[in-house]
mmCIF file of N, CA, C and O in Angstrom:
data_model
loop_
_atom_site.group_PDB
_atom_site.id
_atom_site.type_symbol
_atom_site.label_atom_id
_atom_site.label_comp_id
_atom_site.label_asym_id
_atom_site.label_seq_id
_atom_site.Cartn_x
_atom_site.Cartn_y
_atom_site.Cartn_z
ATOM 1 N N MET U 6 0.788 -1.173 0.200
ATOM 2 C CA MET U 6 -0.205 0.078 -0.061
ATOM 3 C C MET U 6 1.005 1.230 0.102
ATOM 4 O O MET U 6 0.507 2.209 -0.567
ATOM 5 N N GLU U 7 1.851 1.109 0.797
ATOM 6 C CA GLU U 7 2.838 2.350 0.751
ATOM 7 C C GLU U 7 3.291 2.734 -0.528
ATOM 8 O O GLU U 7 3.324 4.024 -1.100
ATOM 9 N N GLN U 8 3.746 1.826 -1.458
ATOM 10 C CA GLN U 8 4.322 2.093 -2.737
ATOM 11 C C GLN U 8 3.202 2.792 -3.667
ATOM 12 O O GLN U 8 3.396 3.546 -4.387
ATOM 13 N N PHE U 9 1.926 2.340 -3.385
ATOM 14 C CA PHE U 9 0.897 3.154 -4.116
ATOM 15 C C PHE U 9 0.804 4.474 -4.038
ATOM 16 O O PHE U 9 0.773 5.266 -4.799
ATOM 17 N N PHE U 10 0.817 4.840 -2.640
ATOM 18 C CA PHE U 10 0.893 6.239 -2.192
ATOM 19 C C PHE U 10 2.076 7.150 -2.668
ATOM 20 O O PHE U 10 1.982 8.241 -3.022
ATOM 21 N N TYR U 11 3.449 6.358 -2.771
ATOM 22 C CA TYR U 11 4.308 6.847 -2.902
ATOM 23 C C TYR U 11 4.409 7.329 -4.528
ATOM 24 O O TYR U 11 4.625 8.377 -5.013
ATOM 25 N N ASP U 12 4.097 6.301 -5.338
ATOM 26 C CA ASP U 12 4.144 6.298 -6.705
ATOM 27 C C ASP U 12 2.851 7.360 -7.290
ATOM 28 O O ASP U 12 3.290 8.019 -8.225
ATOM 29 N N ASN U 13 1.789 7.198 -6.892
ATOM 30 C CA ASN U 13 0.824 7.991 -7.409
ATOM 31 C C ASN U 13 0.432 9.369 -6.930
ATOM 32 O O ASN U 13 -0.006 10.225 -7.613
ATOM 33 N N PHE U 14 0.841 9.577 -5.613
ATOM 34 C CA PHE U 14 0.550 10.742 -5.166
ATOM 35 C C PHE U 14 1.682 11.546 -4.488
ATOM 36 O O PHE U 14 1.537 12.759 -4.036
ATOM 37 N N GLY U 15 2.702 10.909 -4.712
ATOM 38 C CA GLY U 15 4.056 11.636 -4.243
ATOM 39 C C GLY U 15 4.071 11.743 -2.596
ATOM 40 O O GLY U 15 4.637 12.847 -2.175
ATOM 41 N N VAL U 16 3.387 11.157 -1.869
ATOM 42 C CA VAL U 16 3.421 11.051 -0.371
ATOM 43 C C VAL U 16 4.524 10.863 0.394
ATOM 44 O O VAL U 16 4.971 9.675 0.052
ATOM 45 N N SER U 17 4.925 11.593 1.274
ATOM 46 C CA SER U 17 6.301 11.278 1.988
ATOM 47 C C SER U 17 5.987 9.920 2.855
ATOM 48 O O SER U 17 4.732 9.719 3.139
ATOM 49 N N GLU U 18 6.844 9.333 3.515
ATOM 50 C CA GLU U 18 6.652 8.176 4.433
ATOM 51 C C GLU U 18 6.189 8.732 5.547
ATOM 52 O O GLU U 18 5.235 8.084 6.152
ATOM 53 N N ASN U 19 6.653 9.749 6.139
ATOM 54 C CA ASN U 19 6.066 10.295 7.341
ATOM 55 C C ASN U 19 4.668 10.769 7.201
ATOM 56 O O ASN U 19 3.896 10.672 8.193
ATOM 57 N N THR U 20 4.360 11.335 6.091
ATOM 58 C CA THR U 20 2.966 11.773 5.975
ATOM 59 C C THR U 20 1.995 10.428 6.087
ATOM 60 O O THR U 20 1.014 10.483 6.471
ATOM 61 N N LEU U 21 2.730 9.528 5.164
ATOM 62 C CA LEU U 21 1.724 8.365 5.060
ATOM 63 C C LEU U 21 1.379 7.647 6.518
ATOM 64 O O LEU U 21 0.432 7.071 6.716
ATOM 65 N N ASN U 22 2.574 7.400 7.165
ATOM 66 C CA ASN U 22 2.529 6.796 8.478
ATOM 67 C C ASN U 22 1.796 7.440 9.609
ATOM 68 O O ASN U 22 1.223 6.694 10.566
ATOM 69 N N TYR U 23 1.842 8.759 9.602
ATOM 70 C CA TYR U 23 1.378 9.575 10.692
ATOM 71 C C TYR U 23 0.148 10.172 10.374
ATOM 72 O O TYR U 23 -0.492 10.805 11.329
ATOM 73 N N VAL U 24 -0.470 10.301 8.929
ATOM 74 C CA VAL U 24 -1.711 11.071 8.856
ATOM 75 C C VAL U 24 -2.679 10.092 8.106
ATOM 76 O O VAL U 24 -3.728 9.967 8.596
ATOM 77 N N ILE U 25 -2.066 9.587 6.943
ATOM 78 C CA ILE U 25 -2.988 8.903 6.006
ATOM 79 C C ILE U 25 -3.442 7.445 6.735
ATOM 80 O O ILE U 25 -4.627 7.122 6.634
ATOM 81 N N ILE U 26 -2.556 6.639 7.026
ATOM 82 C CA ILE U 26 -2.961 5.409 7.517
ATOM 83 C C ILE U 26 -3.831 5.459 8.589
ATOM 84 O O ILE U 26 -4.800 4.707 8.884
ATOM 85 N N PRO U 27 -3.276 6.505 9.875
ATOM 86 C CA PRO U 27 -4.325 6.386 10.996
ATOM 87 C C PRO U 27 -5.819 7.042 10.620
ATOM 88 O O PRO U 27 -6.841 6.553 11.061
ATOM 89 N N LEU U 28 -5.653 7.801 9.477
ATOM 90 C CA LEU U 28 -7.187 8.345 9.094
ATOM 91 C C LEU U 28 -7.886 7.275 8.158
ATOM 92 O O LEU U 28 -9.105 6.863 8.436
ATOM 93 N N LEU U 29 -7.124 6.275 7.569
ATOM 94 C CA LEU U 29 -7.925 5.111 7.020
ATOM 95 C C LEU U 29 -8.494 4.229 7.918
ATOM 96 O O LEU U 29 -9.399 3.606 7.777
ATOM 97 N N ILE U 30 -7.548 4.081 9.049
ATOM 98 C CA ILE U 30 -8.039 3.023 10.168
ATOM 99 C C ILE U 30 -9.193 3.626 10.776
ATOM 100 O O ILE U 30 -10.166 2.857 11.068
ATOM 101 N N PHE U 31 -9.036 4.915 11.099
ATOM 102 C CA PHE U 31 -10.277 5.705 11.562
ATOM 103 C C PHE U 31 -11.642 5.446 10.942
ATOM 104 O O PHE U 31 -12.610 4.969 11.412
ATOM 105 N N LEU U 32 -11.467 5.712 9.540
ATOM 106 C CA LEU U 32 -12.619 5.468 8.586
ATOM 107 C C LEU U 32 -13.120 4.079 8.469
ATOM 108 O O LEU U 32 -14.373 3.789 8.373
ATOM 109 N N ALA U 33 -12.088 3.312 8.596
ATOM 110 C CA ALA U 33 -12.465 1.612 8.405
ATOM 111 C C ALA U 33 -13.274 1.264 9.586
ATOM 112 O O ALA U 33 -14.219 0.620 9.537
ATOM 113 N N ARG U 34 -12.709 1.830 10.782
ATOM 114 C CA ARG U 34 -13.430 1.511 12.075
ATOM 115 C C ARG U 34 -14.938 2.175 12.253
ATOM 116 O O ARG U 34 -15.926 1.442 12.795
ATOM 117 N N ILE U 35 -14.926 3.245 11.669
ATOM 118 C CA ILE U 35 -16.419 3.875 11.700
ATOM 119 C C ILE U 35 -17.289 2.847 10.610
ATOM 120 O O ILE U 35 -18.362 2.739 11.079
ATOM 121 N N GLY U 36 -16.817 2.530 9.538
ATOM 122 C CA GLY U 36 -17.454 1.913 8.696
ATOM 123 C C GLY U 36 -17.808 0.354 9.344
ATOM 124 O O GLY U 36 -19.140 0.004 9.027
ATOM 125 N N ASP U 37 -17.007 -0.237 9.903
ATOM 126 C CA ASP U 37 -17.039 -1.603 10.571
ATOM 127 C C ASP U 37 -18.176 -1.551 11.590
ATOM 128 O O ASP U 37 -19.299 -2.405 11.691
ATOM 129 N N VAL U 38 -18.040 -0.504 12.518
ATOM 130 C CA VAL U 38 -19.116 -0.372 13.626
ATOM 131 C C VAL U 38 -20.460 0.068 13.108
ATOM 132 O O VAL U 38 -21.561 -0.510 13.464
ATOM 133 N N SER U 39 -20.585 0.855 11.902
ATOM 134 C CA SER U 39 -21.865 1.258 11.333
ATOM 135 C C SER U 39 -22.540 -0.007 10.734
ATOM 136 O O SER U 39 -23.710 -0.234 10.981
ATOM 137 N N ILE U 40 -21.831 -0.900 9.934
ATOM 138 C CA ILE U 40 -22.393 -1.964 9.304
ATOM 139 C C ILE U 40 -22.642 -2.901 10.487
ATOM 140 O O ILE U 40 -23.811 -3.773 10.213
ATOM 141 N N SER U 41 -22.023 -3.250 11.513
ATOM 142 C CA SER U 41 -22.420 -4.051 12.702
ATOM 143 C C SER U 41 -23.632 -3.438 13.266
ATOM 144 O O SER U 41 -24.700 -4.325 13.534
ATOM 145 N N THR U 42 -23.890 -2.345 13.478
ATOM 146 C CA THR U 42 -25.077 -1.780 13.986
ATOM 147 C C THR U 42 -26.332 -2.025 13.071
ATOM 148 O O THR U 42 -27.340 -2.343 13.377
ATOM 149 N N ILE U 43 -26.055 -1.928 11.750
ATOM 150 C CA ILE U 43 -27.262 -2.017 10.784
ATOM 151 C C ILE U 43 -27.563 -3.485 10.683
ATOM 152 O O ILE U 43 -28.641 -4.014 10.535
ATOM 153 N N ARG U 44 -26.659 -4.454 10.708
ATOM 154 C CA ARG U 44 -26.667 -5.804 10.748
ATOM 155 C C ARG U 44 -27.507 -6.263 11.871
ATOM 156 O O ARG U 44 -28.426 -6.862 11.778
ATOM 157 N N ILE U 45 -27.198 -5.872 12.977
ATOM 158 C CA ILE U 45 -28.198 -6.128 14.278
ATOM 159 C C ILE U 45 -29.408 -5.587 14.061
ATOM 160 O O ILE U 45 -30.483 -6.358 14.526
ATOM 161 N N LEU U 46 -29.769 -4.387 13.616
ATOM 162 C CA LEU U 46 -31.028 -3.855 13.385
ATOM 163 C C LEU U 46 -31.959 -4.842 12.367
ATOM 164 O O LEU U 46 -33.053 -5.060 12.764
ATOM 165 N N PHE U 47 -31.220 -5.219 11.267
ATOM 166 C CA PHE U 47 -31.619 -6.069 10.374
ATOM 167 C C PHE U 47 -32.169 -7.611 11.054
ATOM 168 O O PHE U 47 -33.143 -8.107 10.843
ATOM 169 N N VAL U 48 -31.286 -8.087 11.943
ATOM 170 C CA VAL U 48 -31.689 -9.392 12.288
ATOM 171 C C VAL U 48 -32.807 -9.073 13.476
ATOM 172 O O VAL U 48 -33.756 -9.966 13.439
ATOM 173 N N MET U 49 -32.823 -8.182 14.224
ATOM 174 C CA MET U 49 -33.789 -7.758 15.094
ATOM 175 C C MET U 49 -35.408 -7.700 14.314
ATOM 176 O O MET U 49 -36.358 -7.893 14.953
ATOM 177 N N SER U 50 -35.105 -7.194 13.221
ATOM 178 C CA SER U 50 -36.511 -6.690 12.470
ATOM 179 C C SER U 50 -36.925 -7.868 11.785
ATOM 180 O O SER U 50 -37.870 -7.935 10.895
ATOM 181 N N GLY U 51 -36.232 -8.882 11.647
ATOM 182 C CA GLY U 51 -36.589 -10.151 10.990
ATOM 183 C C GLY U 51 -36.021 -10.285 9.449
ATOM 184 O O GLY U 51 -36.545 -11.478 8.980
ATOM 185 N N LYS U 52 -35.170 -9.556 9.149
ATOM 186 C CA LYS U 52 -34.497 -9.596 7.776
ATOM 187 C C LYS U 52 -33.157 -10.362 7.795
ATOM 188 O O LYS U 52 -32.132 -9.782 7.881
ATOM 189 N N ARG U 53 -33.302 -11.730 8.319
ATOM 190 C CA ARG U 53 -32.088 -12.219 8.395
ATOM 191 C C ARG U 53 -31.335 -12.762 7.291
ATOM 192 O O ARG U 53 -30.283 -13.146 7.455
ATOM 193 N N ASN U 54 -31.892 -12.660 5.945
ATOM 194 C CA ASN U 54 -31.195 -13.072 4.985
ATOM 195 C C ASN U 54 -30.140 -12.129 4.460
ATOM 196 O O ASN U 54 -29.174 -12.461 3.753
ATOM 197 N N ILE U 55 -29.966 -10.805 4.886
ATOM 198 C CA ILE U 55 -29.000 -9.839 4.377
ATOM 199 C C ILE U 55 -28.123 -9.595 5.686
ATOM 200 O O ILE U 55 -26.766 -9.393 5.205
ATOM 201 N N ALA U 56 -28.147 -10.229 6.730
ATOM 202 C CA ALA U 56 -27.472 -10.267 7.784
ATOM 203 C C ALA U 56 -25.953 -10.946 7.486
ATOM 204 O O ALA U 56 -24.895 -10.282 7.933
ATOM 205 N N PRO U 57 -26.027 -12.151 7.122
ATOM 206 C CA PRO U 57 -24.555 -12.476 6.522
ATOM 207 C C PRO U 57 -23.884 -11.845 5.630
ATOM 208 O O PRO U 57 -22.666 -11.871 5.744
ATOM 209 N N ILE U 58 -24.419 -11.133 4.711
ATOM 210 C CA ILE U 58 -23.677 -10.460 3.733
ATOM 211 C C ILE U 58 -22.926 -9.126 4.451
ATOM 212 O O ILE U 58 -21.882 -8.997 4.354
ATOM 213 N N LEU U 59 -23.938 -8.561 5.441
ATOM 214 C CA LEU U 59 -23.332 -7.379 6.209
ATOM 215 C C LEU U 59 -22.392 -7.755 6.951
ATOM 216 O O LEU U 59 -21.321 -7.178 7.331
ATOM 217 N N GLY U 60 -22.385 -9.196 7.459
ATOM 218 C CA GLY U 60 -21.291 -9.577 8.632
ATOM 219 C C GLY U 60 -20.247 -9.844 7.835
ATOM 220 O O GLY U 60 -18.883 -9.706 8.408
ATOM 221 N N PHE U 61 -20.237 -10.406 6.316
ATOM 222 C CA PHE U 61 -18.944 -10.548 5.537
ATOM 223 C C PHE U 61 -18.187 -9.368 5.558
ATOM 224 O O PHE U 61 -16.960 -9.338 5.541
ATOM 225 N N PHE U 62 -18.946 -8.274 5.149
ATOM 226 C CA PHE U 62 -18.231 -6.902 4.894
ATOM 227 C C PHE U 62 -17.692 -6.277 6.173
ATOM 228 O O PHE U 62 -16.689 -5.814 6.385
ATOM 229 N N GLU U 63 -18.328 -6.551 7.281
ATOM 230 C CA GLU U 63 -17.906 -5.994 8.613
ATOM 231 C C GLU U 63 -16.484 -6.622 8.944
ATOM 232 O O GLU U 63 -15.763 -6.050 9.336
ATOM 233 N N ALA U 64 -16.623 -8.086 8.876
ATOM 234 C CA ALA U 64 -15.493 -8.903 9.215
ATOM 235 C C ALA U 64 -14.343 -8.392 8.122
ATOM 236 O O ALA U 64 -13.087 -8.212 8.734
ATOM 237 N N LEU U 65 -14.657 -8.109 6.954
ATOM 238 C CA LEU U 65 -13.412 -7.889 5.974
ATOM 239 C C LEU U 65 -12.860 -6.439 6.210
ATOM 240 O O LEU U 65 -11.722 -6.301 6.230
ATOM 241 N N ILE U 66 -13.883 -5.544 6.721
ATOM 242 C CA ILE U 66 -13.164 -4.112 6.977
ATOM 243 C C ILE U 66 -12.360 -4.184 8.186
ATOM 244 O O ILE U 66 -11.206 -3.681 8.328
ATOM 245 N N TRP U 67 -12.931 -5.150 9.173
ATOM 246 C CA TRP U 67 -12.256 -5.101 10.549
ATOM 247 C C TRP U 67 -10.707 -5.905 10.325
ATOM 248 O O TRP U 67 -9.881 -5.364 10.876
ATOM 249 N N LEU U 68 -10.689 -6.830 9.286
ATOM 250 C CA LEU U 68 -9.396 -7.656 9.121
ATOM 251 C C LEU U 68 -8.514 -6.501 8.395
ATOM 252 O O LEU U 68 -7.263 -6.470 8.872
ATOM 253 N N LEU U 69 -8.996 -5.744 7.563
ATOM 254 C CA LEU U 69 -8.026 -4.760 6.835
ATOM 255 C C LEU U 69 -7.618 -3.737 7.772
ATOM 256 O O LEU U 69 -6.357 -3.371 7.817
ATOM 257 N N ALA U 70 -8.432 -3.219 8.613
ATOM 258 C CA ALA U 70 -8.078 -2.234 9.685
ATOM 259 C C ALA U 70 -6.995 -3.024 10.648
ATOM 260 O O ALA U 70 -5.893 -2.280 10.914
ATOM 261 N N ILE U 71 -7.118 -4.176 11.197
ATOM 262 C CA ILE U 71 -6.175 -4.752 12.045
ATOM 263 C C ILE U 71 -4.975 -5.030 11.347
ATOM 264 O O ILE U 71 -3.766 -4.982 11.771
ATOM 265 N N GLY U 72 -4.960 -5.357 10.066
ATOM 266 C CA GLY U 72 -3.835 -5.768 9.113
ATOM 267 C C GLY U 72 -2.848 -4.428 9.138
ATOM 268 O O GLY U 72 -1.715 -4.532 9.229
ATOM 269 N N GLN U 73 -3.480 -3.113 9.119
ATOM 270 C CA GLN U 73 -2.628 -2.111 8.964
ATOM 271 C C GLN U 73 -2.124 -1.642 10.392
ATOM 272 O O GLN U 73 -0.977 -1.163 10.427
ATOM 273 N N ILE U 74 -2.746 -2.051 11.450
ATOM 274 C CA ILE U 74 -2.224 -1.758 12.580
ATOM 275 C C ILE U 74 -1.255 -2.771 13.061
ATOM 276 O O ILE U 74 0.002 -2.415 13.478
ATOM 277 N N ILE U 75 -1.075 -3.768 12.366
ATOM 278 C CA ILE U 75 -0.002 -5.091 12.677
ATOM 279 C C ILE U 75 1.004 -4.537 11.891
ATOM 280 O O ILE U 75 2.185 -4.533 12.352
ATOM 281 N N SER U 76 0.916 -4.047 10.637
ATOM 282 C CA SER U 76 1.816 -3.491 9.814
ATOM 283 C C SER U 76 2.788 -2.255 10.384
ATOM 284 O O SER U 76 3.841 -2.286 10.076
ATOM 285 N N ASN U 77 1.911 -1.458 11.165
ATOM 286 C CA ASN U 77 2.381 -0.312 11.652
ATOM 287 C C ASN U 77 2.322 -0.303 13.246
ATOM 288 O O ASN U 77 2.093 0.407 13.878
ATOM 289 N N ILE U 78 2.976 -1.353 13.811
ATOM 290 C CA ILE U 78 2.702 -1.773 14.981
ATOM 291 C C ILE U 78 3.499 -0.680 16.077
ATOM 292 O O ILE U 78 2.960 -0.612 17.181
ATOM 293 N N ASP U 79 4.455 -0.235 15.663
ATOM 294 C CA ASP U 79 5.188 0.853 16.219
ATOM 295 C C ASP U 79 4.666 2.308 16.260
ATOM 296 O O ASP U 79 4.981 3.210 16.943
ATOM 297 N N ASN U 80 3.591 2.616 15.594
ATOM 298 C CA ASN U 80 2.733 3.769 15.476
ATOM 299 C C ASN U 80 1.798 3.843 16.335
ATOM 300 O O ASN U 80 0.641 3.202 16.087
ATOM 301 N N ALA U 81 1.960 4.813 17.417
ATOM 302 C CA ALA U 81 0.721 4.770 18.418
ATOM 303 C C ALA U 81 -0.516 5.389 17.820
ATOM 304 O O ALA U 81 -1.727 5.337 18.265
ATOM 305 N N LEU U 82 -0.226 6.329 16.792
ATOM 306 C CA LEU U 82 -1.521 6.951 16.239
ATOM 307 C C LEU U 82 -2.473 5.885 15.636
ATOM 308 O O LEU U 82 -3.587 6.189 15.482
ATOM 309 N N SER U 83 -1.776 4.931 15.229
ATOM 310 C CA SER U 83 -2.721 3.743 14.576
ATOM 311 C C SER U 83 -3.750 3.313 15.711
ATOM 312 O O SER U 83 -5.022 2.914 15.390
ATOM 313 N N TYR U 84 -3.292 3.213 16.908
ATOM 314 C CA TYR U 84 -3.968 2.643 18.212
ATOM 315 C C TYR U 84 -5.176 3.684 18.420
ATOM 316 O O TYR U 84 -6.251 3.384 18.626
ATOM 317 N N VAL U 85 -4.704 4.945 18.517
ATOM 318 C CA VAL U 85 -5.693 5.873 18.754
ATOM 319 C C VAL U 85 -6.518 6.046 17.774
ATOM 320 O O VAL U 85 -8.110 6.202 18.080
ATOM 321 N N ALA U 86 -6.422 5.966 16.449
ATOM 322 C CA ALA U 86 -7.217 5.975 15.341
ATOM 323 C C ALA U 86 -8.231 4.915 15.434
ATOM 324 O O ALA U 86 -9.482 4.993 15.243
ATOM 325 N N TYR U 87 -7.891 3.503 15.775
ATOM 326 C CA TYR U 87 -8.894 2.427 15.896
ATOM 327 C C TYR U 87 -9.626 2.796 16.971
ATOM 328 O O TYR U 87 -11.096 2.548 16.834
ATOM 329 N N ALA U 88 -9.203 3.131 18.246
ATOM 330 C CA ALA U 88 -10.146 3.219 19.276
ATOM 331 C C ALA U 88 -11.029 4.497 18.943
ATOM 332 O O ALA U 88 -12.248 4.401 19.316
ATOM 333 N N SER U 89 -10.548 5.573 18.365
ATOM 334 C CA SER U 89 -11.320 6.876 18.152
ATOM 335 C C SER U 89 -12.519 6.290 17.022
ATOM 336 O O SER U 89 -13.586 6.864 17.213
ATOM 337 N N GLY U 90 -12.154 5.541 16.063
ATOM 338 C CA GLY U 90 -13.123 5.032 15.163
ATOM 339 C C GLY U 90 -14.183 4.300 15.800
ATOM 340 O O GLY U 90 -15.538 4.427 15.387
ATOM 341 N N PHE U 91 -13.977 3.494 16.703
ATOM 342 C CA PHE U 91 -15.082 2.672 17.455
ATOM 343 C C PHE U 91 -15.831 3.787 18.387
ATOM 344 O O PHE U 91 -17.107 3.579 18.414
ATOM 345 N N ALA U 92 -15.194 4.789 18.810
ATOM 346 C CA ALA U 92 -15.900 5.678 19.660
ATOM 347 C C ALA U 92 -16.815 6.627 18.907
ATOM 348 O O ALA U 92 -17.953 6.921 19.367
ATOM 349 N N ALA U 93 -16.422 6.858 17.724
ATOM 350 C CA ALA U 93 -17.131 7.957 16.868
ATOM 351 C C ALA U 93 -18.385 7.187 16.479
ATOM 352 O O ALA U 93 -19.487 7.677 16.275
#
């Protein structure tokens, strides 16, 4: 992912590690929690056929966010972005 931003956007390594990746983790967490909420609402209202599809995307987004945190294990802003995304 880093090479994509370096080649296409000319983003420096520091900007990528301390701004863009935490922002993407934050947005992924907001999406993950929102999909989870919608999935629970669908299950509670009896629309159980769409819940597995939403669960798939929820898990996929979560894995992508955790993967970025593991890739940037020494970046404390990634942890803050993850927790902030859940809280938001």
